Amino acid sequence: MQYRKDKYGNDLSMLGFGCMRFQKKGSKIDIDEAEKEIMEAFNAGVNYYDTAYVYSGSEAAIGEIFERNGIRDKINIATKLPQYLISSRNAIDRYFNEELSRLRTDHVDYYLMHHMTDIAMWEKLKAIGIIDWIEEKKKSGQIRNIGFSYHGNTDNFLKILNDYDWDMCQIQYNYLDDVSQAGVDGLKAAAAKGIPVVIMEPLRGGKLVNMLPADAKKHMKDSGRGWSPAEWGLRWLYNQPEVTVVLSGMNSVDMVKENCRVAAETEAGSFTEKDFETIELVKKAIKANEKVGCTGCRYCMPCPKGVDIPGTFRGYNLMAIEGKNQGRFQYAQTVSLTKEPCFASQCIECGKCEQHCPQNLPIRKLLKEADKALRPLPFKVGINIARSFMLRKAK
Ligand code: SF4
Ligand code: SF4
């Protein structure tokens, strides 16, 4: 295993264990199988284990496994506050204490505000008193590092990043999401502040393995590298020194072994020009079915009416690549749940954005098409309900 440093110089294994998707036995986690996988990873040097309050049964399962094997003090636990369920300081304490009890521990090594998408969410937490709470917990040693996990757009990521002295952050990032969500700009901004960046969805929930078009697989094969699709995705990440830990939701011992091998072998900066070319060809093949040739460059931004133009096209394209619901879900995550709405329907057709688009896209026309596809009536209703729930304290 290779290690990269956290903010305070501690070693973190480049591969982290994502504990969201353990195998099930009936309706419960198969604890014996999970134990085999975790101990395989531990013995190969993995020292970072990521869970969350809302990952059903996960905190309790890993707490039991760490205790059974006496390894709690040899590993780092990262877990998350379900900040979207919080409306008072008492509630923060309640969730945190429950997490400690489930995890059978007296401290959390990396504690994250879960699933932030908007600076308004952070403002809401500050209004409740989260900063005093964090400082107390860090002083008492119950929390060692504080961070946030993120799914909104780049602008809001940078706002949250720059608003507090964070110890770490966690972002969705992979070769297909290099300019969406926090994106490469967010990754570099965090790294420039000396903040370790933990990567989630390195293979887009397995889609960069299971849903690759034949052309993409052929480009990988023709490269002569002999790397599997998963290996290409992981190596692309480890190649970047700004990436600290890559989380992988491993649910078989073989997968643990393969991922540990790749993390042990790949050095930052080891990609050749030919490797980058292969990745570009793979991306092109995946994007061949896209509806809009938007590169996510953001030259069209900001829109005076607040429309998230690249975010909208990203969701629209994902509908074509990964299915309607996946595109709508991604759109809902990154565009729909911000305090100030940034829907395509807010466009007043001023045309300002089109003057800056290097792809010469007819943005106004395409936004109309995209909005219609991304927000059919039942989704509009669902999004409105989700907005009023998630943002209820941010108003
Ligand atoms: S045309 Fe629409 S999307 Fe483009 S800048 Fe004007 S309001 Fe914004
Ligand atoms: S300028 Fe054009 S290509 Fe770039 S993000 Fe905006 S719409 Fe997409």
Tab-separated table of C-alpha atoms and ligand atoms in Angstrom:
chain	number	residue	atom	x	y	z
A	1	MET	CA	0.000	0.000	0.000
A	2	GLN	CA	1.091	3.565	-0.598
A	3	TYR	CA	0.176	6.470	1.641
A	4	ARG	CA	-0.476	10.166	1.221
A	5	LYS	CA	-0.589	12.765	3.992
A	6	ASP	CA	-3.571	14.345	5.698
A	7	LYS	CA	-3.530	18.004	6.789
A	8	TYR	CA	-1.506	17.200	9.906
A	9	GLY	CA	1.029	14.878	8.256
A	10	ASN	CA	-0.651	11.569	9.166
A	11	ASP	CA	-0.445	8.728	6.643
A	12	LEU	CA	-3.664	7.814	4.853
A	13	SER	CA	-3.777	4.786	2.577
A	14	MET	CA	-4.378	5.845	-1.028
A	15	LEU	CA	-7.173	3.282	-1.134
A	16	GLY	CA	-10.054	3.820	1.277
A	17	PHE	CA	-12.769	1.291	2.020
A	18	GLY	CA	-16.217	2.642	1.083
A	19	CYS	CA	-18.575	0.888	3.494
A	20	MET	CA	-21.898	1.755	1.855
A	21	ARG	CA	-22.529	-1.372	-0.178
A	22	PHE	CA	-21.681	-4.527	1.767
A	23	GLN	CA	-23.237	-7.782	0.595
A	24	LYS	CA	-26.529	-8.630	2.280
A	25	LYS	CA	-27.797	-11.813	3.874
A	26	GLY	CA	-31.561	-11.408	3.736
A	27	SER	CA	-32.213	-7.801	4.685
A	28	LYS	CA	-29.084	-7.444	6.846
A	29	ILE	CA	-25.390	-6.950	6.080
A	30	ASP	CA	-23.533	-10.263	5.776
A	31	ILE	CA	-21.177	-9.455	8.635
A	32	ASP	CA	-18.908	-12.482	8.161
A	33	GLU	CA	-18.351	-11.662	4.488
A	34	ALA	CA	-17.833	-7.963	5.317
A	35	GLU	CA	-15.291	-8.989	7.973
A	36	LYS	CA	-13.323	-11.056	5.435
A	37	GLU	CA	-13.197	-8.110	3.024
A	38	ILE	CA	-12.280	-5.571	5.679
A	39	MET	CA	-9.540	-7.752	7.155
A	40	GLU	CA	-8.140	-8.465	3.692
A	41	ALA	CA	-7.934	-4.704	3.147
A	42	PHE	CA	-6.537	-4.053	6.631
A	43	ASN	CA	-3.823	-6.668	6.145
A	44	ALA	CA	-2.903	-5.037	2.830
A	45	GLY	CA	-2.474	-1.676	4.604
A	46	VAL	CA	-5.836	0.070	4.087
A	47	ASN	CA	-6.304	2.424	7.048
A	48	TYR	CA	-9.279	4.584	5.958
A	49	TYR	CA	-12.886	3.326	6.313
A	50	ASP	CA	-15.760	5.535	5.183
A	51	THR	CA	-19.336	5.204	6.380
A	52	ALA	CA	-22.300	7.466	7.236
A	53	TYR	CA	-25.254	7.664	9.598
A	54	VAL	CA	-27.637	6.910	6.740
A	55	TYR	CA	-25.785	3.891	5.270
A	56	SER	CA	-28.132	1.285	6.628
A	57	GLY	CA	-26.421	-0.988	9.171
A	58	SER	CA	-22.925	0.068	8.061
A	59	GLU	CA	-21.715	1.942	11.156
A	60	ALA	CA	-22.823	-0.872	13.456
A	61	ALA	CA	-21.266	-3.546	11.201
A	62	ILE	CA	-17.846	-1.943	10.961
A	63	GLY	CA	-17.898	-1.050	14.664
A	64	GLU	CA	-18.438	-4.728	15.460
A	65	ILE	CA	-15.746	-5.868	13.009
A	66	PHE	CA	-13.123	-3.428	14.295
A	67	GLU	CA	-13.865	-4.413	17.905
A	68	ARG	CA	-13.851	-8.168	17.187
A	69	ASN	CA	-10.433	-7.891	15.544
A	70	GLY	CA	-8.951	-5.342	17.938
A	71	ILE	CA	-7.982	-2.926	15.156
A	72	ARG	CA	-9.866	0.264	16.090
A	73	ASP	CA	-6.702	2.138	17.046
A	74	LYS	CA	-4.869	1.052	13.904
A	75	ILE	CA	-7.364	2.496	11.425
A	76	ASN	CA	-9.237	5.736	10.702
A	77	ILE	CA	-13.007	5.950	10.746
A	78	ALA	CA	-14.696	8.563	8.584
A	79	THR	CA	-18.395	9.043	9.173
A	80	LYS	CA	-20.933	11.764	8.501
A	81	LEU	CA	-23.501	13.976	10.144
A	82	PRO	CA	-26.829	13.799	8.288
A	83	GLN	CA	-26.886	17.598	8.216
A	84	TYR	CA	-30.058	17.653	6.066
A	85	LEU	CA	-31.970	16.131	9.027
A	86	ILE	CA	-30.667	18.670	11.534
A	87	SER	CA	-32.654	21.598	12.849
A	88	SER	CA	-31.170	22.158	16.321
A	89	ARG	CA	-27.907	21.853	18.182
A	90	ASN	CA	-29.397	19.101	20.360
A	91	ALA	CA	-30.040	17.078	17.229
A	92	ILE	CA	-26.355	17.319	16.268
A	93	ASP	CA	-25.375	15.832	19.638
A	94	ARG	CA	-28.027	13.140	19.348
A	95	TYR	CA	-26.853	11.918	15.939
A	96	PHE	CA	-23.166	12.129	16.859
A	97	ASN	CA	-23.579	10.179	20.118
A	98	GLU	CA	-25.610	7.528	18.328
A	99	GLU	CA	-22.848	7.204	15.748
A	100	LEU	CA	-20.174	6.769	18.442
A	101	SER	CA	-22.287	4.082	20.054
A	102	ARG	CA	-22.903	2.237	16.760
A	103	LEU	CA	-19.201	2.427	15.915
A	104	ARG	CA	-18.181	1.249	19.423
A	105	THR	CA	-15.643	4.029	19.728
A	106	ASP	CA	-15.034	7.200	21.705
A	107	HIS	CA	-13.876	9.303	18.761
A	108	VAL	CA	-14.253	9.787	15.013
A	109	ASP	CA	-11.086	10.420	13.019
A	110	TYR	CA	-12.729	12.242	10.098
A	111	TYR	CA	-16.214	13.679	10.612
A	112	LEU	CA	-18.008	15.104	7.596
A	113	MET	CA	-21.060	17.242	7.013
A	114	HIS	CA	-22.857	14.824	4.693
A	115	HIS	CA	-24.019	15.648	1.188
A	116	MET	CA	-23.591	19.409	1.004
A	117	THR	CA	-24.731	20.927	-2.283
A	118	ASP	CA	-24.974	24.608	-1.506
A	119	ILE	CA	-23.414	27.286	0.710
A	120	ALA	CA	-26.935	27.823	2.128
A	121	MET	CA	-26.732	24.420	3.817
A	122	TRP	CA	-23.525	25.451	5.558
A	123	GLU	CA	-25.058	28.822	6.535
A	124	LYS	CA	-27.982	26.943	8.085
A	125	LEU	CA	-25.619	24.805	10.164
A	126	LYS	CA	-23.670	27.863	11.264
A	127	ALA	CA	-26.895	29.511	12.404
A	128	ILE	CA	-27.590	26.458	14.587
A	129	GLY	CA	-24.149	26.752	16.198
A	130	ILE	CA	-22.140	24.090	14.378
A	131	ILE	CA	-18.856	25.995	14.587
A	132	ASP	CA	-18.857	26.115	18.404
A	133	TRP	CA	-19.928	22.482	18.416
A	134	ILE	CA	-17.053	21.448	16.129
A	135	GLU	CA	-14.550	23.357	18.211
A	136	GLU	CA	-15.758	21.717	21.415
A	137	LYS	CA	-15.615	18.242	19.885
A	138	LYS	CA	-12.149	18.799	18.458
A	139	LYS	CA	-10.910	20.135	21.784
A	140	SER	CA	-12.313	17.115	23.624
A	141	GLY	CA	-10.703	14.755	21.089
A	142	GLN	CA	-14.029	13.206	20.058
A	143	ILE	CA	-13.470	14.530	16.533
A	144	ARG	CA	-9.949	14.608	15.110
A	145	ASN	CA	-10.603	16.133	11.670
A	146	ILE	CA	-13.631	17.954	10.317
A	147	GLY	CA	-14.743	18.045	6.691
A	148	PHE	CA	-17.662	17.862	4.296
A	149	SER	CA	-18.807	15.641	1.459
A	150	TYR	CA	-20.059	17.434	-1.591
A	151	HIS	CA	-22.367	17.006	-4.605
A	152	GLY	CA	-23.262	20.508	-5.845
A	153	ASN	CA	-21.619	22.649	-8.505
A	154	THR	CA	-18.070	24.044	-8.528
A	155	ASP	CA	-19.046	27.580	-7.485
A	156	ASN	CA	-20.779	26.444	-4.318
A	157	PHE	CA	-17.979	24.012	-3.544
A	158	LEU	CA	-15.464	26.853	-3.598
A	159	LYS	CA	-17.714	29.003	-1.393
A	160	ILE	CA	-17.988	26.279	1.259
A	161	LEU	CA	-14.291	25.440	0.978
A	162	ASN	CA	-13.272	29.046	1.555
A	163	ASP	CA	-15.738	29.735	4.358
A	164	TYR	CA	-14.127	27.606	7.069
A	165	ASP	CA	-10.791	26.153	8.110
A	166	TRP	CA	-11.650	22.594	7.016
A	167	ASP	CA	-9.353	19.635	7.670
A	168	MET	CA	-10.520	17.634	4.653
A	169	CYS	CA	-13.228	17.262	2.026
A	170	GLN	CA	-14.793	14.504	-0.036
A	171	ILE	CA	-15.902	14.929	-3.638
A	172	GLN	CA	-17.348	12.876	-6.484
A	173	TYR	CA	-14.601	12.739	-9.093
A	174	ASN	CA	-13.650	10.399	-11.934
A	175	TYR	CA	-12.542	10.750	-15.549
A	176	LEU	CA	-16.092	11.409	-16.661
A	177	ASP	CA	-16.825	13.905	-13.838
A	178	ASP	CA	-13.641	15.910	-14.248
A	179	VAL	CA	-15.479	19.179	-14.890
A	180	SER	CA	-18.783	18.538	-13.115
A	181	GLN	CA	-19.635	18.848	-9.402
A	182	ALA	CA	-16.488	20.109	-7.544
A	183	GLY	CA	-14.466	19.023	-10.577
A	184	VAL	CA	-10.767	19.424	-11.179
A	185	ASP	CA	-10.966	23.107	-10.168
A	186	GLY	CA	-12.407	22.131	-6.786
A	187	LEU	CA	-9.824	19.376	-6.334
A	188	LYS	CA	-6.949	21.740	-7.056
A	189	ALA	CA	-8.354	24.531	-4.893
A	190	ALA	CA	-8.636	22.183	-1.903
A	191	ALA	CA	-5.169	20.750	-2.457
A	192	ALA	CA	-3.729	24.272	-2.741
A	193	LYS	CA	-5.071	24.951	0.758
A	194	GLY	CA	-3.324	21.822	2.043
A	195	ILE	CA	-6.619	20.002	2.528
A	196	PRO	CA	-6.670	16.278	1.772
A	197	VAL	CA	-9.266	15.317	-0.810
A	198	VAL	CA	-11.081	12.003	-0.519
A	199	ILE	CA	-12.646	10.778	-3.750
A	200	MET	CA	-16.027	9.066	-3.891
A	201	GLU	CA	-17.637	7.444	-6.945
A	202	PRO	CA	-14.233	6.870	-8.621
A	203	LEU	CA	-15.952	4.532	-11.095
A	204	ARG	CA	-19.316	6.339	-11.157
A	205	GLY	CA	-20.992	3.654	-9.052
A	206	GLY	CA	-19.499	0.896	-11.246
A	207	LYS	CA	-20.729	2.401	-14.510
A	208	LEU	CA	-17.181	2.996	-15.768
A	209	VAL	CA	-16.854	-0.776	-15.513
A	210	ASN	CA	-20.260	-2.252	-16.269
A	211	MET	CA	-21.716	0.219	-18.745
A	212	LEU	CA	-18.749	0.947	-20.966
A	213	PRO	CA	-19.618	0.895	-24.673
A	214	ALA	CA	-17.733	-1.638	-26.817
A	215	ASP	CA	-15.664	1.127	-28.468
A	216	ALA	CA	-14.418	2.323	-25.079
A	217	LYS	CA	-13.339	-1.196	-24.099
A	218	LYS	CA	-11.573	-1.560	-27.437
A	219	HIS	CA	-9.537	1.618	-26.855
A	220	MET	CA	-8.445	0.263	-23.470
A	221	LYS	CA	-7.467	-3.047	-25.024
A	222	ASP	CA	-5.631	-1.408	-27.940
A	223	SER	CA	-3.526	0.617	-25.499
A	224	GLY	CA	-1.585	-2.559	-24.715
A	225	ARG	CA	-1.565	-1.720	-21.000
A	226	GLY	CA	-3.553	-4.793	-20.020
A	227	TRP	CA	-5.436	-2.780	-17.384
A	228	SER	CA	-9.049	-3.593	-16.554
A	229	PRO	CA	-11.670	-0.810	-16.887
A	230	ALA	CA	-11.638	-0.431	-13.073
A	231	GLU	CA	-7.873	-0.132	-13.106
A	232	TRP	CA	-7.982	2.626	-15.737
A	233	GLY	CA	-10.406	4.619	-13.579
A	234	LEU	CA	-8.381	4.179	-10.378
A	235	ARG	CA	-5.005	4.797	-12.007
A	236	TRP	CA	-6.310	8.017	-13.607
A	237	LEU	CA	-7.087	9.243	-10.078
A	238	TYR	CA	-3.898	8.094	-8.333
A	239	ASN	CA	-1.922	9.749	-11.102
A	240	GLN	CA	-3.044	13.113	-9.654
A	241	PRO	CA	-1.037	14.137	-6.569
A	242	GLU	CA	-3.949	16.303	-5.358
A	243	VAL	CA	-5.982	13.128	-4.746
A	244	THR	CA	-5.359	11.818	-1.234
A	245	VAL	CA	-7.646	8.784	-0.777
A	246	VAL	CA	-9.823	7.001	-3.339
A	247	LEU	CA	-12.839	5.281	-1.816
A	248	SER	CA	-13.887	2.027	-3.347
A	249	GLY	CA	-17.088	0.248	-2.348
A	250	MET	CA	-15.481	-3.188	-2.349
A	251	ASN	CA	-17.818	-6.124	-1.864
A	252	SER	CA	-15.718	-9.167	-2.615
A	253	VAL	CA	-12.283	-10.311	-1.479
A	254	ASP	CA	-11.121	-10.431	-5.120
A	255	MET	CA	-12.129	-6.802	-5.593
A	256	VAL	CA	-10.206	-5.847	-2.445
A	257	LYS	CA	-7.122	-7.650	-3.764
A	258	GLU	CA	-7.293	-5.982	-7.186
A	259	ASN	CA	-7.845	-2.511	-5.714
A	260	CYS	CA	-4.995	-2.936	-3.206
A	261	ARG	CA	-2.646	-4.041	-5.973
A	262	VAL	CA	-3.470	-0.980	-8.101
A	263	ALA	CA	-3.022	1.362	-5.110
A	264	ALA	CA	0.323	-0.248	-4.315
A	265	GLU	CA	1.594	0.058	-7.907
A	266	THR	CA	0.446	3.476	-9.154
A	267	GLU	CA	2.626	6.535	-8.619
A	268	ALA	CA	1.454	10.132	-9.048
A	269	GLY	CA	2.541	11.480	-12.431
A	270	SER	CA	3.056	8.029	-13.912
A	271	PHE	CA	0.540	8.412	-16.761
A	272	THR	CA	2.141	8.677	-20.191
A	273	GLU	CA	0.844	10.830	-23.032
A	274	LYS	CA	-0.521	7.665	-24.598
A	275	ASP	CA	-2.446	6.859	-21.403
A	276	PHE	CA	-4.079	10.299	-21.469
A	277	GLU	CA	-4.921	9.793	-25.138
A	278	THR	CA	-6.565	6.479	-24.296
A	279	ILE	CA	-8.683	8.129	-21.599
A	280	GLU	CA	-9.737	10.843	-24.073
A	281	LEU	CA	-10.758	8.186	-26.613
A	282	VAL	CA	-12.698	6.298	-23.934
A	283	LYS	CA	-14.506	9.495	-22.912
A	284	LYS	CA	-15.328	10.246	-26.535
A	285	ALA	CA	-16.776	6.766	-26.968
A	286	ILE	CA	-18.884	7.115	-23.808
A	287	LYS	CA	-20.056	10.561	-24.870
A	288	ALA	CA	-20.866	9.530	-28.451
A	289	ASN	CA	-24.556	9.386	-27.561
A	290	GLU	CA	-24.638	12.746	-25.814
A	291	LYS	CA	-27.347	15.224	-26.737
A	292	VAL	CA	-25.266	18.389	-26.299
A	293	GLY	CA	-21.570	18.852	-27.083
A	294	CYS	CA	-20.987	20.887	-23.909
A	295	THR	CA	-17.467	20.465	-22.542
A	296	GLY	CA	-18.268	21.982	-19.136
A	297	CYS	CA	-15.724	24.784	-19.702
A	298	ARG	CA	-18.059	27.324	-17.988
A	299	TYR	CA	-17.098	30.221	-20.253
A	300	CYS	CA	-20.830	30.928	-20.526
A	301	MET	CA	-21.113	31.523	-16.780
A	302	PRO	CA	-22.294	33.327	-14.761
A	303	CYS	CA	-25.759	33.694	-16.229
A	304	PRO	CA	-27.430	36.903	-15.002
A	305	LYS	CA	-30.531	34.870	-14.132
A	306	GLY	CA	-28.574	32.220	-12.260
A	307	VAL	CA	-29.138	29.341	-14.709
A	308	ASP	CA	-26.575	26.562	-14.212
A	309	ILE	CA	-25.955	26.036	-17.919
A	310	PRO	CA	-23.256	23.309	-17.830
A	311	GLY	CA	-25.032	21.562	-14.942
A	312	THR	CA	-28.223	21.392	-16.980
A	313	PHE	CA	-26.459	20.011	-20.065
A	314	ARG	CA	-24.600	17.524	-17.908
A	315	GLY	CA	-27.881	16.088	-16.593
A	316	TYR	CA	-29.373	16.067	-20.101
A	317	ASN	CA	-26.362	14.188	-21.475
A	318	LEU	CA	-26.400	11.664	-18.650
A	319	MET	CA	-29.996	10.843	-19.578
A	320	ALA	CA	-28.674	9.696	-22.954
A	321	ILE	CA	-25.595	7.897	-21.610
A	322	GLU	CA	-26.833	6.267	-18.415
A	323	GLY	CA	-30.615	6.342	-18.671
A	324	LYS	CA	-33.336	8.883	-18.022
A	325	ASN	CA	-33.579	8.435	-14.289
A	326	GLN	CA	-29.843	8.609	-13.664
A	327	GLY	CA	-29.633	11.883	-15.602
A	328	ARG	CA	-32.584	13.322	-13.717
A	329	PHE	CA	-31.148	12.153	-10.391
A	330	GLN	CA	-27.755	13.754	-11.056
A	331	TYR	CA	-29.483	16.952	-12.139
A	332	ALA	CA	-31.577	16.939	-8.983
A	333	GLN	CA	-28.417	16.531	-6.884
A	334	THR	CA	-26.324	19.259	-8.450
A	335	VAL	CA	-28.819	21.806	-9.724
A	336	SER	CA	-32.147	21.392	-7.983
A	337	LEU	CA	-31.210	21.588	-4.318
A	338	THR	CA	-29.473	24.941	-4.164
A	339	LYS	CA	-31.139	27.702	-2.126
A	340	GLU	CA	-31.305	30.032	-5.116
A	341	PRO	CA	-32.845	27.890	-7.864
A	342	CYS	CA	-30.806	27.669	-11.059
A	343	PHE	CA	-33.218	25.890	-13.400
A	344	ALA	CA	-33.083	26.296	-17.172
A	345	SER	CA	-36.653	27.640	-17.043
A	346	GLN	CA	-35.265	30.863	-15.511
A	347	CYS	CA	-33.601	31.746	-18.828
A	348	ILE	CA	-34.876	35.042	-20.272
A	349	GLU	CA	-33.123	34.413	-23.593
A	350	CYS	CA	-30.812	37.424	-23.373
A	351	GLY	CA	-28.221	35.495	-25.432
A	352	LYS	CA	-25.225	36.655	-23.342
A	353	CYS	CA	-24.026	33.090	-22.752
A	354	GLU	CA	-23.993	32.207	-26.454
A	355	GLN	CA	-21.446	34.946	-27.178
A	356	HIS	CA	-18.927	33.130	-24.952
A	357	CYS	CA	-19.483	29.483	-25.868
A	358	PRO	CA	-16.429	28.129	-27.721
A	359	GLN	CA	-18.587	25.269	-29.014
A	360	ASN	CA	-21.060	27.747	-30.564
A	361	LEU	CA	-23.940	25.944	-28.952
A	362	PRO	CA	-27.453	27.349	-29.397
A	363	ILE	CA	-27.708	27.443	-25.613
A	364	ARG	CA	-31.154	29.077	-25.386
A	365	LYS	CA	-32.784	26.458	-27.592
A	366	LEU	CA	-30.967	23.578	-25.929
A	367	LEU	CA	-31.882	24.750	-22.429
A	368	LYS	CA	-35.555	24.560	-23.328
A	369	GLU	CA	-35.182	21.021	-24.633
A	370	ALA	CA	-33.141	19.974	-21.610
A	371	ASP	CA	-35.542	21.430	-19.071
A	372	LYS	CA	-38.461	19.651	-20.676
A	373	ALA	CA	-36.625	16.324	-20.565
A	374	LEU	CA	-35.116	16.741	-17.096
A	375	ARG	CA	-38.184	17.958	-15.279
A	376	PRO	CA	-41.365	16.238	-16.440
A	377	LEU	CA	-44.312	17.012	-14.183
A	378	PRO	CA	-43.841	14.222	-11.591
A	379	PHE	CA	-40.166	15.242	-11.201
A	380	LYS	CA	-41.104	18.898	-10.803
A	381	VAL	CA	-43.411	17.921	-7.941
A	382	GLY	CA	-40.751	15.634	-6.390
A	383	ILE	CA	-38.054	18.297	-6.698
A	384	ASN	CA	-40.286	20.901	-5.060
A	385	ILE	CA	-40.958	18.563	-2.129
A	386	ALA	CA	-37.222	17.774	-1.802
A	387	ARG	CA	-36.359	21.482	-1.973
A	388	SER	CA	-38.805	22.434	0.743
A	389	PHE	CA	-37.468	19.601	2.954
A	390	MET	CA	-33.732	20.080	2.402
A	391	LEU	CA	-33.819	23.870	2.483
A	392	ARG	CA	-36.468	24.385	5.127
A	393	LYS	CA	-34.100	26.000	7.597
A	394	ALA	CA	-32.113	27.870	4.997
A	395	LYS	CA	-34.894	30.262	4.043
B	1	SF4	S1	-29.681	33.386	-22.581
B	1	SF4	FE1	-30.562	32.505	-20.748
B	1	SF4	S2	-29.002	31.159	-19.949
B	1	SF4	FE2	-27.990	32.509	-21.414
B	1	SF4	S3	-27.206	34.195	-20.133
B	1	SF4	FE3	-29.226	34.812	-20.881
B	1	SF4	S4	-30.637	34.195	-19.253
B	1	SF4	FE4	-28.727	33.091	-18.909
B	2	SF4	S1	-19.520	27.758	-22.746
B	2	SF4	FE1	-20.582	26.250	-24.016
B	2	SF4	S2	-19.326	24.390	-23.833
B	2	SF4	FE2	-18.676	25.768	-22.188
B	2	SF4	S3	-19.952	25.186	-20.419
B	2	SF4	FE3	-21.048	26.822	-21.438
B	2	SF4	S4	-22.433	25.756	-22.858
B	2	SF4	FE4	-20.886	24.280	-22.228
